[in-house]
XYZ file of C-alpha atoms in Angstrom:
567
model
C 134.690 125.792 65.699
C 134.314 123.335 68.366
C 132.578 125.101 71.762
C 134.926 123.423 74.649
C 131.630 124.173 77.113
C 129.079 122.037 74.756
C 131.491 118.977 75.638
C 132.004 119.666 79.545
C 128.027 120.034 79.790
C 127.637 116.517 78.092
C 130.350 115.220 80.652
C 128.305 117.133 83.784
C 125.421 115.079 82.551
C 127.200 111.940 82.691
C 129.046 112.268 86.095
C 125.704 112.710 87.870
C 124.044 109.407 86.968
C 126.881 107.575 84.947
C 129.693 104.666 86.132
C 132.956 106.984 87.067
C 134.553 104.659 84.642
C 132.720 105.817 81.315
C 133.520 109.706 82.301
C 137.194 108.678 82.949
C 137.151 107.014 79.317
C 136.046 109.560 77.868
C 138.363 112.453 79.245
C 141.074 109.905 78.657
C 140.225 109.676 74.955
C 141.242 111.709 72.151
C 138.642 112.957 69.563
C 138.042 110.798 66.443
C 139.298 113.061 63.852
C 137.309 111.170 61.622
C 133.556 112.173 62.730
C 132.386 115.030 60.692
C 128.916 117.004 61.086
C 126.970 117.243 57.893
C 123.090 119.045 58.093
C 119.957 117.001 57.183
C 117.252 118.274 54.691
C 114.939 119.280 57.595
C 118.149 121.019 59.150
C 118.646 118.471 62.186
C 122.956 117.893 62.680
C 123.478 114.588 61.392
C 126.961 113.179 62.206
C 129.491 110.953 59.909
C 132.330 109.026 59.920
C 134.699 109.671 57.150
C 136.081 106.179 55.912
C 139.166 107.736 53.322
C 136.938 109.983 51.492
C 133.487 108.078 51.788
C 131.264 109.432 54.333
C 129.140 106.278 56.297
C 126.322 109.033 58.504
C 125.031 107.859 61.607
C 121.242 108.589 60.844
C 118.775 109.371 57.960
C 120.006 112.508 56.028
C 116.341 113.434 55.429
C 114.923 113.678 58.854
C 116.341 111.757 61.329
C 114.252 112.254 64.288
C 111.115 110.974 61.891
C 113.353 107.769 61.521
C 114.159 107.408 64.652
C 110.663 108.154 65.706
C 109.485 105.323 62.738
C 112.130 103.098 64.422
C 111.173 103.326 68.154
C 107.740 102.316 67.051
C 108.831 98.844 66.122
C 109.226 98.336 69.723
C 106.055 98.152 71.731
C 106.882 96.887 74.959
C 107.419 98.154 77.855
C 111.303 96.909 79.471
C 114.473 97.554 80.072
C 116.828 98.773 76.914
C 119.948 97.620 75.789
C 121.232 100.407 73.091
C 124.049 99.103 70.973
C 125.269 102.097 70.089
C 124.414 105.822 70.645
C 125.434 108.070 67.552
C 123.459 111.642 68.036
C 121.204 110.228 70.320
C 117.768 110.569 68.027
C 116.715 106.791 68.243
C 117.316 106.505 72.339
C 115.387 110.058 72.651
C 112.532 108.912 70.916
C 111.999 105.465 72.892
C 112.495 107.353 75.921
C 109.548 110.115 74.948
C 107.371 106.940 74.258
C 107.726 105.820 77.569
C 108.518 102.659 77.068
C 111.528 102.343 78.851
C 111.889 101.667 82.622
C 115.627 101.227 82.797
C 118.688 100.935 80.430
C 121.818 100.895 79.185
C 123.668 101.997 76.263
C 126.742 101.086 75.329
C 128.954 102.519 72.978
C 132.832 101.766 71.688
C 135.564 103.743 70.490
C 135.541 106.075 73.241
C 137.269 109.037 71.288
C 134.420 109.020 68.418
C 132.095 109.260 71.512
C 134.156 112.102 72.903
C 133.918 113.823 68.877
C 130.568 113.421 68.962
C 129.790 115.141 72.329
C 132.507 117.933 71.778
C 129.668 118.921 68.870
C 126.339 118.062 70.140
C 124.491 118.730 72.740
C 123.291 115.396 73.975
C 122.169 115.996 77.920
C 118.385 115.283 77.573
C 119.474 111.558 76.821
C 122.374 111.642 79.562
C 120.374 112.795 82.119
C 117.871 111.007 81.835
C 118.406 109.054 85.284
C 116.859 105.961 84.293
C 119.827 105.433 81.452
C 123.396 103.824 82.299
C 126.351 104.787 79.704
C 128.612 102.114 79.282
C 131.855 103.363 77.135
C 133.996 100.659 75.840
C 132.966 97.747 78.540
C 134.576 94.208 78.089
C 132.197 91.350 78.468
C 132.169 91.218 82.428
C 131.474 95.128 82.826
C 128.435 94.757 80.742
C 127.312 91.740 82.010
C 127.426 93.083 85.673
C 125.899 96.336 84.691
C 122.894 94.487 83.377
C 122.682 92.110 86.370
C 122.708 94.680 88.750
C 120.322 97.081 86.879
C 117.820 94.994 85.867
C 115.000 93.477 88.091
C 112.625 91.519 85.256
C 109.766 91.885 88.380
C 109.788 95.584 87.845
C 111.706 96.334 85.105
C 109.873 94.410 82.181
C 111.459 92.812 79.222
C 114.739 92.783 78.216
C 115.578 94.464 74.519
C 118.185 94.947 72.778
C 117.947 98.413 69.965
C 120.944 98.245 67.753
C 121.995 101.118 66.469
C 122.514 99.941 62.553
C 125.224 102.850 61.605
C 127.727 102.124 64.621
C 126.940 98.002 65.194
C 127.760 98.013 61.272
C 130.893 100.048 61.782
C 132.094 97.799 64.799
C 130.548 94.393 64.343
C 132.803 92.292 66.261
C 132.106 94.561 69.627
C 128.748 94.908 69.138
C 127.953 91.562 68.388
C 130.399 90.058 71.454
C 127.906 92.563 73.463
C 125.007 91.215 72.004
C 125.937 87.983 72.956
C 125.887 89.074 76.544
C 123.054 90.357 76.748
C 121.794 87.006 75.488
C 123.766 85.012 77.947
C 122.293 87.300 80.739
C 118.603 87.273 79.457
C 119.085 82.999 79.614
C 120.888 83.036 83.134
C 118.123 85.910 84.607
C 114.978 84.193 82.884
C 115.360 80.714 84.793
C 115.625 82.514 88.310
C 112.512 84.840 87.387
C 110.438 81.586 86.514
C 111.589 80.256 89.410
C 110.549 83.209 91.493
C 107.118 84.054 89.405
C 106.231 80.081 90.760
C 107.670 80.482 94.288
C 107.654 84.071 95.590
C 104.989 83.991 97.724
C 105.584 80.996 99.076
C 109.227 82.090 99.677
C 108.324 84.785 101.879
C 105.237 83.235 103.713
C 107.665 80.381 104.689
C 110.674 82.661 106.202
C 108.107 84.813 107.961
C 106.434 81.450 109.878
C 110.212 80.072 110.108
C 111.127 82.648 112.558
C 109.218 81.640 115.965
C 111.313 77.759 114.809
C 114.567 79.506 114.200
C 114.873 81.651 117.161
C 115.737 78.720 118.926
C 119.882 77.348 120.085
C 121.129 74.931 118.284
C 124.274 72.669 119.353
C 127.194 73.550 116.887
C 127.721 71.042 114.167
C 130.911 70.106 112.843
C 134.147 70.591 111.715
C 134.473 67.578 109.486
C 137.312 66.083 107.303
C 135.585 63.958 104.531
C 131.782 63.901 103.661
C 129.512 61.779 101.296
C 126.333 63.190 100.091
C 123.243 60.756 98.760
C 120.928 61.762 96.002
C 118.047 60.352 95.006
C 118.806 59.155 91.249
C 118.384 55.817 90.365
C 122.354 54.783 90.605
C 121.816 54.968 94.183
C 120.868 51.593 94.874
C 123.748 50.316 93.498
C 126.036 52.574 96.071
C 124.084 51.376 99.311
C 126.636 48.915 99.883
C 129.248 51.267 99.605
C 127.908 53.797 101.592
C 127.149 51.497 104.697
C 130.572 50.193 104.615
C 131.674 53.690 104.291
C 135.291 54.775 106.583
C 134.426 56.325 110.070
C 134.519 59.934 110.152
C 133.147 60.009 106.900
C 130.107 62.546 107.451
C 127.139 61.122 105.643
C 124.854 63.678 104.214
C 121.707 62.935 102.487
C 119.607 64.891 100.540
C 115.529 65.061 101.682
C 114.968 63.109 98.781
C 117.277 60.152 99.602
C 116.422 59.917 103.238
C 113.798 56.839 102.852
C 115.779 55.232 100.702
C 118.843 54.977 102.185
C 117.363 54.260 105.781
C 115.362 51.500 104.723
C 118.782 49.911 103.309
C 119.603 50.367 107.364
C 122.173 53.522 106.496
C 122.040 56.150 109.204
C 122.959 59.658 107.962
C 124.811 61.900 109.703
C 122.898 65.084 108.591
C 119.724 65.937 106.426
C 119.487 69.266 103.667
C 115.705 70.219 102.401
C 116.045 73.418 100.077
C 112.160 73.288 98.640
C 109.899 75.645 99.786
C 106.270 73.268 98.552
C 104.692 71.258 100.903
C 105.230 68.293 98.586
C 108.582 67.732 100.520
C 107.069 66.535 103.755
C 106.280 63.221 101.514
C 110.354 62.982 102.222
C 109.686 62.615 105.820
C 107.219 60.320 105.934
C 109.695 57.504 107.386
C 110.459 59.870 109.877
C 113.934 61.197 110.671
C 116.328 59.199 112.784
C 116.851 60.388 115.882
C 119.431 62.538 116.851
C 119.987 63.292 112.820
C 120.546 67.373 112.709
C 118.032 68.766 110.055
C 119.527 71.213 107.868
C 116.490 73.504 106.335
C 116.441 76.297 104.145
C 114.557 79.591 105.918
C 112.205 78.974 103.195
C 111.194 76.064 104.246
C 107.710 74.986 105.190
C 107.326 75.071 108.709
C 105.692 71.705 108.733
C 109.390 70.435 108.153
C 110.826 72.761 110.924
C 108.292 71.354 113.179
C 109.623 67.297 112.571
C 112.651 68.092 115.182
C 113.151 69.424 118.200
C 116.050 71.891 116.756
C 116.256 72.359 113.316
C 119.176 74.134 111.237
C 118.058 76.788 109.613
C 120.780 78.801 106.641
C 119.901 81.282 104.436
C 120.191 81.449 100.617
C 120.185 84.188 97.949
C 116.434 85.371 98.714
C 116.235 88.774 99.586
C 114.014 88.265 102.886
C 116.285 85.852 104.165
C 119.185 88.108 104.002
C 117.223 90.908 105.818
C 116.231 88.519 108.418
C 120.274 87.337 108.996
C 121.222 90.983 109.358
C 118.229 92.275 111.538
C 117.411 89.244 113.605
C 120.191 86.672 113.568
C 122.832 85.910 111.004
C 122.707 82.437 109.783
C 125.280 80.588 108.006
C 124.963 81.088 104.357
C 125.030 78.210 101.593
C 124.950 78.020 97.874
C 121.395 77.061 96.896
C 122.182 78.646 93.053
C 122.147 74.949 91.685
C 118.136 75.266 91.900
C 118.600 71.468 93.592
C 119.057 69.715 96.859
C 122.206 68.015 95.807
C 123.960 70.968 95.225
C 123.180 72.937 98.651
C 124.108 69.371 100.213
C 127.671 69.940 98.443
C 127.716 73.475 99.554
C 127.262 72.146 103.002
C 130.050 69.477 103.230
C 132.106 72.471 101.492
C 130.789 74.894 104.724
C 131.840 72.498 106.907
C 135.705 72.047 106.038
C 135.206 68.568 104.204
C 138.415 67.880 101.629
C 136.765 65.854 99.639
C 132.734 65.094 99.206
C 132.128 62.031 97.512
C 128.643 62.389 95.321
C 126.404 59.263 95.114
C 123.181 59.236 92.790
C 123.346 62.667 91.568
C 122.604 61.003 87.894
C 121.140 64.446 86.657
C 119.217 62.120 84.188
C 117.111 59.064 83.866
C 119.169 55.862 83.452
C 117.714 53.094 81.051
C 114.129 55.205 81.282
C 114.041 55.188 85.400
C 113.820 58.235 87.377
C 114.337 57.714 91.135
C 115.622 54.699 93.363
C 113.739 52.712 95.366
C 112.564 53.612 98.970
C 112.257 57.854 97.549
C 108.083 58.625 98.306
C 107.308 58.249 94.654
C 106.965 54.682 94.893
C 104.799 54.542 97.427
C 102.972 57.655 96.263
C 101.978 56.002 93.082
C 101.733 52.566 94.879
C 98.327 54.478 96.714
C 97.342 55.777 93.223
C 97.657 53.018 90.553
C 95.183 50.677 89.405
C 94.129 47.661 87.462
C 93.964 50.067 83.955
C 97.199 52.367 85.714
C 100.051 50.360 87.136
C 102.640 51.930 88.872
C 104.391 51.001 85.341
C 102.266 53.220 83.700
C 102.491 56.060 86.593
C 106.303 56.577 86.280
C 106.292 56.139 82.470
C 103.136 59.187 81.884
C 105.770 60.693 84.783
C 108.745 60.269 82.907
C 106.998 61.386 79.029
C 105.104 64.282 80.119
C 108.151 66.025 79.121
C 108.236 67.084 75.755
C 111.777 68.018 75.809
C 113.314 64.781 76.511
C 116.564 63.557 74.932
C 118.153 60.523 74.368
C 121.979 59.496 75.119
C 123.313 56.410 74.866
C 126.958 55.052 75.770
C 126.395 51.998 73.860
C 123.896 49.126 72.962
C 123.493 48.178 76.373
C 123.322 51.800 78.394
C 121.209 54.984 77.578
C 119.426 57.598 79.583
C 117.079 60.334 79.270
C 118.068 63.933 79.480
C 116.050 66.919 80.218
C 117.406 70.837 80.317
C 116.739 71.262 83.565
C 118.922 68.451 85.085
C 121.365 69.187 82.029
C 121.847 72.722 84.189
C 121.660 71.386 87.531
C 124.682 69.229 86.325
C 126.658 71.868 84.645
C 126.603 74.602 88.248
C 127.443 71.385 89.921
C 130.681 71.746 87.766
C 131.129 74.828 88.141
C 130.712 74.477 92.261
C 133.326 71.974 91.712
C 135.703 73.542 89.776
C 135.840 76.529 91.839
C 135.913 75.194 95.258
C 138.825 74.137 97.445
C 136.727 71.063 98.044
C 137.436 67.953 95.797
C 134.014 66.764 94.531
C 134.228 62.950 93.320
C 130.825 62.513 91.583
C 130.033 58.493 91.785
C 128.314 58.861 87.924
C 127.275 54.756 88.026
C 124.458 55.040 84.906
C 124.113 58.872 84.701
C 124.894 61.201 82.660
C 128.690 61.824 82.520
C 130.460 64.975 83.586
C 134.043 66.578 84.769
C 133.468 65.750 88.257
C 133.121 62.086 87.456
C 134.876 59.561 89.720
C 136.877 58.100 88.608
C 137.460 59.523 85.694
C 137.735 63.065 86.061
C 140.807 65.306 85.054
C 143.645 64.361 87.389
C 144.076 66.678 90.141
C 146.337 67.511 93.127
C 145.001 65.921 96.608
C 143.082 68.282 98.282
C 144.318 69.581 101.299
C 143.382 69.199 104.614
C 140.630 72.356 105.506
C 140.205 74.105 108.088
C 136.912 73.140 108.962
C 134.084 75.652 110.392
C 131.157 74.630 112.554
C 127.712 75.387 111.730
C 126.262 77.497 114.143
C 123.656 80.447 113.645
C 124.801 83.460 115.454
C 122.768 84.950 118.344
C 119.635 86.420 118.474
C 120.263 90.746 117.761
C 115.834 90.767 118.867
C 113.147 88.445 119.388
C 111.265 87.221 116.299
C 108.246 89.323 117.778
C 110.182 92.600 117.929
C 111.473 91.934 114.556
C 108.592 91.242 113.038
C 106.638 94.194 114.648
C 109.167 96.419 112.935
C 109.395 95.081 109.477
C 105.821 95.274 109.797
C 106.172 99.053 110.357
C 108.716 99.426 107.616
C 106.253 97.773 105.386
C 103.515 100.044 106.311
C 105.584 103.467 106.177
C 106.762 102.493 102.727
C 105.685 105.607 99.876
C 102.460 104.300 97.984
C 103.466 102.817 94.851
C 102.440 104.304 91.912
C 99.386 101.993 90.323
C 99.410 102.991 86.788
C 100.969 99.793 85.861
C 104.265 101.178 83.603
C 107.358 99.679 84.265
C 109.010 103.657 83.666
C 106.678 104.657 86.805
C 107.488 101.685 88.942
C 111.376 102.069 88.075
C 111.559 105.726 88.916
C 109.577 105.132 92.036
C 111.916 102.643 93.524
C 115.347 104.443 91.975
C 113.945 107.564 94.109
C 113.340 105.471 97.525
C 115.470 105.739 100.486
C 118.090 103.343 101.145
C 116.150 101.777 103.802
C 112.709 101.720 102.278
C 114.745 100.612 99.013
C 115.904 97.340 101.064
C 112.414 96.691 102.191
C 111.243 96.918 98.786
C 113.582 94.521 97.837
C 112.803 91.934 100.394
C 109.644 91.854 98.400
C 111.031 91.078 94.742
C 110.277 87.619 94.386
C 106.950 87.678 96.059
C 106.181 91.013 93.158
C 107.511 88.239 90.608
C 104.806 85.948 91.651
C 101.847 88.346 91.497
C 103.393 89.678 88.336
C 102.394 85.879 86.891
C 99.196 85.967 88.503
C 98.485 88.964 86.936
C 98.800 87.911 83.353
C 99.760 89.696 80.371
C 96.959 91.811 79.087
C 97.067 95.503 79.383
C 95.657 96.513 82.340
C 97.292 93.379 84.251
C 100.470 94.782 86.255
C 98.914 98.059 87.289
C 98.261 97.260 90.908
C 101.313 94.618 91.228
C 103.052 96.572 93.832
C 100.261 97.941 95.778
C 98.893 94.743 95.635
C 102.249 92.776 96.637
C 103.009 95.181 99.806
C 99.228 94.938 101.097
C 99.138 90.858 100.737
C 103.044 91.033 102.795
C 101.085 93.248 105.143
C 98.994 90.923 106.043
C 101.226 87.797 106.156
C 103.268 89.160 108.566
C 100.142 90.431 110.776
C 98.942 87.399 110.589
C 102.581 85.694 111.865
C 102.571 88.283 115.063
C 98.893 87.633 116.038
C 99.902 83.772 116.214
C 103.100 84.810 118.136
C 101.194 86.947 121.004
């Protein structure tokens, strides 16, 4: 006889630390008549689906918390869990006694064999556990949301997936569609953590020595009607023409990289984006910057660039810090820096700024006939200073070109070919997608490069865009001085709990879950930067025990270091 209270204790569990959605599911749901209890040889409940008189059992029939145990064993790193499937809960128990597990999910269809299941055991030490998230019959989206929001790779750990071979057998089509997510999500969450492991620290050294620059007024810029945006691919010397006999009122935006070369062609640009945060980008500037040209900068920045100009334009991106810093100190205007290149946040610009349509010029997201910038960009003259009579500058942009391993070849016929790598082959696809979602039209000039569905022309016929109303860019004013700001992030810093320094990814987790809102946001302004000493730490064993500690003392000091040069 079913006990009415076993099944309202499961569903207690689950409303304290479970999406309202999976609870409502489940009360929704009528029982799978179907799921049957059966008793192991060591006595342990063992549950079963009845299939028309042939009973398919969730677990081992012998001693399913040995299997389970055997099972969990197969996975030896620490990380966040995916559990396709949950049956009687004996495989996700035993990964969570080896503490292994910082954070997970489990996700589980058919909500009314769920609802069977927990109407006859009692399952609460797995649905309590606070670190777990029960997803109950999510489409694609749900679960792909649910992992993005849940799982930091910084702190977290790996990502791994534990099917559950009784109920991904018995619903193979779900399961597998979920699988896929978590594989789309792994790719999508991988390239930013690479991105931040490089460029954390640099991220947040560069927004905390930014401030004293962007404290300052800046003359609005804009609205605008139609923009054009240089890039620095090799197609671009064949547009120079075009672009200085471009139509007045046509606001001319080049990218850092493009600067030199389109000035020494005599074009003057209306405006100038930088997004990258190394030092390497002051080569861009080496011609100088025309005067009177607004610089458009990224908070992350280096300052050396924020120090070419009398007032640079400083917007924010998706980095943690520099959202703080727009709600604390002074909001910025936003752009979308997600396409990982300057092109893209020069699009997201022209879009900010009310254009119609932005017309894209040597954004060949590839290397046409073997070449990979035009000329006038700094790499010319860079290896100009550095080749010799056994290196021509030949040989410097070919060793440039091959050090890729991962190069591929496309050709359009006898005559035409470039070079792809993945990289650009990414940058090119969230260009599309920019495109494709924005009220802007984007004409992409392709030339030589590689072809796409923003092409110009070329591309699918669309409706004119209509006219915008445009915005100007102008950062909002000051809520505190950088120096008062600073002084009390500094203080937020210090007052955060100790971390724990054991090094598991279940300890950090926990720790962070159990923070305050507030000290929770200051942790997170310090994600990427934790990414970056994660790297530095290595893999072995004893690596990542001090990664937090470690991460909050060196921030500490950075922004010390940023007030005593303020006073």
């Amino acid at each position: 006889m079913l006990d009415p209270a076993l099944f309202e204790r499961n569903m207690l569990a689950i409303a304290s630390t479970h999406p309202v959605s999976s609870a409502e599911r489940l009360r929704a749901a009528i029982a799978d008549t179907r799921l049957g209890m059966d008793v192991a040889r060591d006595g342990s409940p063992v549950p079963y689906m009845d299939y028309g008189g042939r009973r398919g059992y969730l677990h081992s029939r012998v001693d399913p918390a040995h299997e389970a145990e055997r099972l969990a064993a197969q996975y030896d790193s620490s990380g966040f869990y995916v559990f396709l499937g949950l049956g009687a809960g004996y495989l996700a128990r035993a990964i969570l006694n080896a503490d292994r597990l910082s954070r997970g999910i489990i996700v589980e269809y058919r909500a009314g064999t769920l609802r069977a299941l927990l109407e006859r055991l009692d399952l609460t030490r797995v649905l309590a556990d606070r670190r777990l998230c029960l997803l109950v019959d999510p489409d694609p989206d749900e679960l792909g949301r649910a992992i993005m929001e849940r799982y930091v790779p910084a702190v977290s750990g790996d990502l791994i997936t534990v099917p559950l071979a009784s109920r991904v057998n018995a619903e193979s089509e779900r399961f597998q569609q979920a699988a896929g997510v978590v594989r789309s999500v792994l790719a999508r969450v991988s390239d930013d953590y690479s991105v931040q492991a490089f460029f954390g620290k640099r991220w947040f050294a560069n927004i905390v020595r930014n401030l004293r620059s962007a404290a300052g007024a800046t003359p609005p810029v804009g609205p605008i009607r139609e923009a054009a945006v240089t890039a620095a691919g090799p197609s671009l010397e064949n547009s120079l023409e075009e672009l200085a006999a471009r139509p007045r009122g046509r606001f001319l935006i080049a990218t850092d990289t493009s600067l030199c070369a389109i000035t020494s062609g005599g074009i003057i640009p209306d405006a100038v984006v930088s997004i990258d945060c190394q030092h390497i980008s002051y080569y861009h500037f080496m011609g100088g910057i025309p005067a009177d040209v607004p610089l458009f900068l990224d908070l992350a920045s280096p300052p050396t660039l924020a120090r070419l100009v009398k007032q640079p334009y400083f917007f924010t991106s998706g980095h943690p810090l520099a959202r703080y810093v727009a709600s604390r100190l002074r909001a910025f205007p936003q752009l979308d820096t997600s396409g990982g290149n300057v092109t893209h946040a020069a699009v997201s610009l022209a879009e900010y700024l009310g254009a119609s349509t932005v017309d894209v010029y040597g954004a060949d997201f590839s290397y046409p006939l073997g070449k990979s910038y035009a000329r006038g960009t700094y790499i010319y003259s860079y290896f100009d200073i550095r080749q010799s009579r056994t290196t021509p500058q030949e040989g410097l942009f070919a060793d440039f070109l091959f050090r890729n391993q991962a190069l591929k070849r496309q050709a359009d016929d006898a005559k035409s070919f470039r070079y792809l790598t993945k990289p650009l082959e990414a940058y090119l696809e969230r260009l599309e997608r920019l495109a494709e979602g924005s009220a802007t039209t984007i004409r992409r000039h392709r030339k030589q490069g590689a072809p796409s569905r923003t092409d110009y022309p070329g591309a699918v016929a669309r409706a004119p865009a209509p006219a915008r109303m445009g915005r100007m860019f102008a950062a909002g004013r000051s809520f505190q001085s950088p120096e008062k700001f600073l002084s009390s992030y500094l203080s937020d810093l210090q007052a955060l709990p100790a971390p724990p320094r054991s090094g598991k990814a279940s300890e950090a987790a926990l720790y962070l879950d159990g923070l305050e809102a507030e000290s929770r946001d200051v942790w997170t302004t310090l994600l990427p930067a934790v990414a970056a000493f994660r790297r530095e730490a290595g893999a072995g064993p004893s690596s990542g025990k001090r990664v937090l500690s470690d991460t909050r003392e060196w921030s500490v000091e950075v922004v010390r270091e940023e007030l005593k040069a303020l006073s």
